[in-house]
């Protein structure tokens, strides 16, 4: 794998049995931090689920040139059933279920790794609390710890800051930025607020199945007002001040 | 006190029925926790009805082929109502697991079609209606000793499968996408989980009746999830409620001369209401 390609989509058509998009090309290299952005219902989650192997592509293939990577996936937390009597620790332990031999629970090593990740997301004090009783931000951290506990090659996050207050959102984003800088972990992060995603991602994928937009590349190249406006179906301005980039969504005019 | 002495004096008459009820209650109460958590509470009811189609089919085919009550030789083995009911319940389990997002529709369709099929096909069976009803829905008052073997074997299979796959069942039930991302095949594990449920419901329905089988799969689990603060606690409370409802319900039905299945289910429902009150009080403090 000379160029470090970890995920390669070539002419891949995504959808649930029926094509949602035209054939798409995407190359994710080891150490990339991808932001996958687009409006609600634009096909972001379907794209990610196709990469994860949860949804079969309608056409083409998703390739892994260096062998199937280990994925750590953080879903949208509101999709989880709060009736399960699980504490935060139980939820993180699930991140290592695939390593447990049949009929066995976590080993000492599994428990150590789980504790490490809970401490890393600063949730050690609440590890024994029922998961459903935690705030939205705390639940997001626990789900992040679970995804990291699987020792992933690729961390996949589906709107990790949804429903969080501004400080919580800033904490998660700076945590991810720091994690990426320290470990070089490959990250794919879905977000619909492009202004927040571009603060951390070095690559962007713009997707909107309704306007047939799919563009992917380095973030600085992708931040063009025209492409963003097409993806979101709204006027978008991009202002650059040195290294900083500001994205403004124009008011919709009746 | 006279009644209680009579009950114990005639214990040898009730023994098999009580043992079968206790085993079925324990296994179904455990499985019920999954049923409630997966929000598929009508699946046990539909499975029970579908397995009845298997029983009626066996009778009807034997009648049509002129093989008498259950047929003889290889036909007798293939068309044993126990196997056909298990086969039908297994197929329905796999269908419900595969349907997933549409599982509630699948459940209703299966229930209605099965109920209609049993009535229509039942009209063509020459067997005495009472015998067929007894085979279809069992009765918890008296059971054949062989039912201890059937229900006990089914419960043992549930125990083994769930001991081996518990962690994976939990993972795919709670968050199938994350489990799938880890390489755990959600659909296959869901099918296995539903098959254990289908097997237990089918066998328990024929042994103790549809009402107790359905009741044991719902009320004890609801009670366990009301009170239990962990999965383990929820399972333990559910099994305790199920076993208590079966044993005490049977005894009370004898003492007060009530219908046995209804007494067991009524007690399980009462214990659920009690657990809900305890849970509410606990939260209020």
Short mmCIF file of C-alpha atoms in Angstrom, two decimals, chain B residues 18-255:
data_model
loop_
_atom_site.label_atom_id
_atom_site.label_comp_id
_atom_site.label_asym_id
_atom_site.label_seq_id
_atom_site.Cartn_x
_atom_site.Cartn_y
_atom_site.Cartn_z
CA UNK B 18 -46.09 -27.83 37.85
CA UNK B 19 -42.59 -28.84 36.74
CA UNK B 20 -43.37 -28.05 33.10
CA UNK B 21 -44.94 -24.71 34.07
CA UNK B 22 -41.92 -23.75 36.19
CA UNK B 23 -39.40 -24.60 33.46
CA UNK B 24 -41.45 -22.87 30.75
CA UNK B 25 -41.95 -19.81 32.96
CA UNK B 26 -38.24 -19.50 33.73
CA UNK B 27 -37.16 -19.83 30.09
CA UNK B 28 -39.89 -17.58 28.67
CA UNK B 29 -39.36 -14.92 31.35
CA UNK B 30 -35.68 -14.78 30.41
CA UNK B 31 -36.46 -14.61 26.68
CA UNK B 32 -39.18 -12.06 27.38
CA UNK B 33 -36.57 -9.52 28.48
CA UNK B 34 -35.20 -9.60 24.94
CA UNK B 35 -38.71 -9.44 23.51
CA UNK B 36 -39.56 -6.32 25.52
CA UNK B 37 -36.21 -4.63 24.91
CA UNK B 38 -36.44 -5.28 21.18
CA UNK B 39 -39.99 -3.86 21.28
CA UNK B 40 -41.50 -6.90 19.58
CA UNK B 41 -44.06 -7.86 22.23
CA UNK B 42 -46.52 -9.30 19.72
CA UNK B 43 -43.95 -11.68 18.26
CA UNK B 44 -44.54 -14.42 20.91
CA UNK B 45 -48.27 -14.25 20.24
CA UNK B 46 -47.76 -14.54 16.49
CA UNK B 47 -45.24 -17.38 16.94
CA UNK B 48 -47.70 -19.27 19.08
CA UNK B 49 -50.38 -18.88 16.40
CA UNK B 50 -48.02 -19.83 13.56
CA UNK B 51 -46.89 -22.97 15.36
CA UNK B 52 -50.58 -23.91 15.61
CA UNK B 53 -50.73 -23.91 11.82
CA UNK B 54 -47.94 -26.49 11.91
CA UNK B 55 -50.01 -28.73 14.18
CA UNK B 56 -53.15 -28.40 12.06
CA UNK B 57 -51.16 -28.97 8.85
CA UNK B 58 -49.79 -32.24 10.25
CA UNK B 59 -53.28 -33.46 11.08
CA UNK B 60 -54.72 -32.38 7.76
CA UNK B 61 -51.97 -33.94 5.63
CA UNK B 62 -52.27 -37.21 7.57
CA UNK B 63 -56.02 -37.17 7.01
CA UNK B 64 -55.66 -36.42 3.30
CA UNK B 65 -53.05 -39.15 2.84
CA UNK B 66 -55.15 -41.60 4.84
CA UNK B 67 -52.44 -42.12 7.45
CA UNK B 68 -54.71 -41.97 10.48
CA UNK B 69 -54.01 -39.85 13.54
CA UNK B 70 -50.33 -38.99 13.11
CA UNK B 71 -49.32 -41.29 10.27
CA UNK B 72 -46.94 -44.20 10.53
CA UNK B 73 -43.32 -44.91 9.62
CA UNK B 74 -41.37 -42.07 8.03
CA UNK B 75 -44.60 -40.14 7.36
CA UNK B 76 -45.40 -40.40 11.04
CA UNK B 77 -42.04 -38.95 11.98
CA UNK B 78 -42.19 -36.17 9.39
CA UNK B 79 -45.77 -35.28 10.20
CA UNK B 80 -45.52 -35.42 13.97
CA UNK B 81 -47.33 -32.23 15.08
CA UNK B 82 -44.42 -31.43 17.43
CA UNK B 83 -42.00 -31.19 14.53
CA UNK B 84 -44.33 -29.39 12.16
CA UNK B 85 -45.19 -26.80 14.80
CA UNK B 86 -41.48 -26.28 15.49
CA UNK B 87 -40.78 -26.01 11.76
CA UNK B 88 -43.48 -23.39 11.24
CA UNK B 89 -42.38 -21.43 14.33
CA UNK B 90 -38.77 -21.58 13.12
CA UNK B 91 -39.66 -20.26 9.67
CA UNK B 92 -41.73 -17.47 11.18
CA UNK B 93 -38.90 -16.58 13.61
CA UNK B 94 -36.47 -16.24 10.73
CA UNK B 95 -38.97 -14.10 8.84
CA UNK B 96 -39.57 -11.78 11.80
CA UNK B 97 -35.83 -11.40 12.36
CA UNK B 98 -35.26 -10.60 8.69
CA UNK B 99 -38.19 -8.19 8.44
CA UNK B 100 -36.68 -5.91 11.13
CA UNK B 101 -37.97 -2.45 10.30
CA UNK B 102 -41.21 -4.00 9.10
CA UNK B 103 -41.37 -6.62 11.85
CA UNK B 104 -44.58 -5.24 13.38
CA UNK B 105 -46.32 -5.58 10.01
CA UNK B 106 -44.89 -9.07 9.55
CA UNK B 107 -46.09 -10.04 13.03
CA UNK B 108 -49.64 -8.86 12.43
CA UNK B 109 -49.79 -10.49 8.98
CA UNK B 110 -48.49 -13.78 10.38
CA UNK B 111 -50.90 -13.71 13.31
CA UNK B 112 -53.99 -12.96 11.24
CA UNK B 113 -53.19 -15.40 8.45
CA UNK B 114 -52.35 -18.14 10.96
CA UNK B 115 -55.50 -17.59 12.97
CA UNK B 116 -57.57 -17.78 9.79
CA UNK B 117 -55.66 -20.82 8.52
CA UNK B 118 -56.19 -22.73 11.78
CA UNK B 119 -59.94 -22.11 11.64
CA UNK B 120 -60.29 -22.98 7.95
CA UNK B 121 -58.02 -26.03 8.03
CA UNK B 122 -59.45 -27.18 11.36
CA UNK B 123 -62.84 -27.64 9.70
CA UNK B 124 -61.42 -30.34 7.45
CA UNK B 125 -59.79 -32.41 10.18
CA UNK B 126 -61.63 -35.57 11.18
CA UNK B 127 -59.89 -35.74 14.59
CA UNK B 128 -62.04 -34.90 17.59
CA UNK B 129 -62.02 -31.12 17.98
CA UNK B 130 -61.18 -31.36 21.67
CA UNK B 131 -58.06 -33.43 20.93
CA UNK B 132 -56.91 -30.92 18.34
CA UNK B 133 -57.53 -27.97 20.67
CA UNK B 134 -55.59 -29.76 23.37
CA UNK B 135 -52.66 -30.32 21.02
CA UNK B 136 -52.87 -26.77 19.72
CA UNK B 137 -53.02 -24.92 22.97
CA UNK B 138 -52.22 -27.45 25.66
CA UNK B 139 -53.61 -26.90 29.15
CA UNK B 140 -51.60 -26.18 32.22
CA UNK B 141 -53.74 -28.31 34.56
CA UNK B 142 -52.45 -31.67 33.46
CA UNK B 143 -49.61 -32.46 31.09
CA UNK B 144 -48.06 -35.68 29.84
CA UNK B 145 -44.75 -36.62 31.46
CA UNK B 146 -43.04 -36.46 28.05
CA UNK B 147 -43.65 -32.70 28.08
CA UNK B 148 -41.06 -32.40 30.85
CA UNK B 149 -38.52 -33.78 28.38
CA UNK B 150 -39.69 -31.49 25.56
CA UNK B 151 -39.89 -28.30 27.61
CA UNK B 152 -36.75 -29.16 29.57
CA UNK B 153 -34.77 -29.84 26.39
CA UNK B 154 -35.94 -26.60 24.81
CA UNK B 155 -35.02 -24.64 27.94
CA UNK B 156 -31.61 -26.34 27.99
CA UNK B 157 -30.99 -25.35 24.36
CA UNK B 158 -31.96 -21.75 25.21
CA UNK B 159 -29.54 -21.85 28.14
CA UNK B 160 -26.65 -23.14 26.03
CA UNK B 161 -27.20 -20.82 23.04
CA UNK B 162 -27.65 -17.74 25.22
CA UNK B 163 -24.65 -18.60 27.41
CA UNK B 164 -22.52 -18.74 24.28
CA UNK B 165 -23.96 -15.74 22.44
CA UNK B 166 -25.19 -13.43 25.20
CA UNK B 167 -22.64 -10.67 24.57
CA UNK B 168 -23.29 -10.70 20.84
CA UNK B 169 -27.06 -10.76 21.27
CA UNK B 170 -26.76 -7.73 23.55
CA UNK B 171 -24.53 -5.90 21.11
CA UNK B 172 -26.68 -6.48 18.02
CA UNK B 173 -29.92 -5.79 19.89
CA UNK B 174 -28.74 -2.54 21.47
CA UNK B 175 -26.88 -1.05 18.53
CA UNK B 176 -26.87 -3.20 15.38
CA UNK B 177 -24.90 -0.67 13.31
CA UNK B 178 -22.01 -0.43 15.77
CA UNK B 179 -22.00 -4.21 16.14
CA UNK B 180 -21.94 -4.52 12.35
CA UNK B 181 -19.02 -2.09 12.15
CA UNK B 182 -17.15 -4.42 14.53
CA UNK B 183 -17.79 -7.30 12.15
CA UNK B 184 -20.54 -8.94 14.22
CA UNK B 185 -23.24 -10.08 11.82
CA UNK B 186 -26.43 -8.59 13.18
CA UNK B 187 -28.90 -10.48 11.00
CA UNK B 188 -27.49 -13.92 11.74
CA UNK B 189 -27.46 -13.26 15.48
CA UNK B 190 -30.98 -11.85 15.36
CA UNK B 191 -32.19 -14.95 13.53
CA UNK B 192 -30.55 -17.19 16.14
CA UNK B 193 -32.15 -15.20 18.96
CA UNK B 194 -35.59 -15.37 17.32
CA UNK B 195 -35.19 -19.10 16.66
CA UNK B 196 -34.64 -19.78 20.36
CA UNK B 197 -37.74 -17.71 21.08
CA UNK B 198 -39.77 -19.49 18.40
CA UNK B 199 -38.72 -22.92 19.68
CA UNK B 200 -39.55 -22.13 23.31
CA UNK B 201 -42.88 -20.47 22.51
CA UNK B 202 -43.93 -23.31 20.23
CA UNK B 203 -43.13 -26.04 22.74
CA UNK B 204 -44.43 -24.13 25.75
CA UNK B 205 -47.70 -23.30 23.96
CA UNK B 206 -48.38 -26.96 23.31
CA UNK B 207 -47.46 -27.90 26.87
CA UNK B 208 -49.15 -25.23 28.99
CA UNK B 209 -51.30 -23.22 26.58
CA UNK B 210 -51.11 -20.03 24.56
CA UNK B 211 -52.19 -17.63 27.30
CA UNK B 212 -49.60 -18.65 29.92
CA UNK B 213 -46.85 -18.92 27.28
CA UNK B 214 -47.56 -15.38 26.05
CA UNK B 215 -48.06 -14.06 29.58
CA UNK B 216 -44.74 -15.49 30.79
CA UNK B 217 -42.96 -13.90 27.83
CA UNK B 218 -44.26 -10.43 28.71
CA UNK B 219 -45.22 -9.70 32.35
CA UNK B 220 -42.12 -11.04 34.15
CA UNK B 221 -39.86 -9.22 31.68
CA UNK B 222 -41.73 -5.95 32.20
CA UNK B 223 -41.34 -6.41 35.96
CA UNK B 224 -37.64 -7.22 35.62
CA UNK B 225 -36.98 -4.16 33.51
CA UNK B 226 -38.93 -1.96 35.93
CA UNK B 227 -36.87 -3.01 38.92
CA UNK B 228 -33.55 -4.26 37.54
CA UNK B 229 -30.75 -1.72 37.38
CA UNK B 230 -28.59 -3.94 35.18
CA UNK B 231 -29.21 -6.57 32.53
CA UNK B 232 -28.32 -9.30 35.00
CA UNK B 233 -30.72 -7.93 37.62
CA UNK B 234 -33.48 -7.57 35.01
CA UNK B 235 -33.06 -11.21 33.95
CA UNK B 236 -32.98 -12.43 37.56
CA UNK B 237 -36.08 -10.49 38.62
CA UNK B 238 -37.92 -11.60 35.47
CA UNK B 239 -37.12 -15.28 36.08
CA UNK B 240 -38.09 -15.00 39.75
CA UNK B 241 -41.41 -13.35 38.87
CA UNK B 242 -42.07 -15.96 36.19
CA UNK B 243 -41.29 -18.92 38.44
CA UNK B 244 -43.28 -17.47 41.34
CA UNK B 245 -46.26 -16.78 39.07
CA UNK B 246 -46.16 -20.33 37.69
CA UNK B 247 -45.80 -22.11 41.04
CA UNK B 248 -48.02 -19.94 43.18
CA UNK B 249 -50.52 -19.39 40.36
CA UNK B 250 -50.92 -23.11 39.95
CA UNK B 251 -51.42 -23.60 43.68
CA UNK B 252 -53.92 -20.76 44.00
CA UNK B 253 -55.89 -22.03 41.01
CA UNK B 254 -56.25 -25.33 42.86
CA UNK B 255 -57.20 -23.74 46.17
#
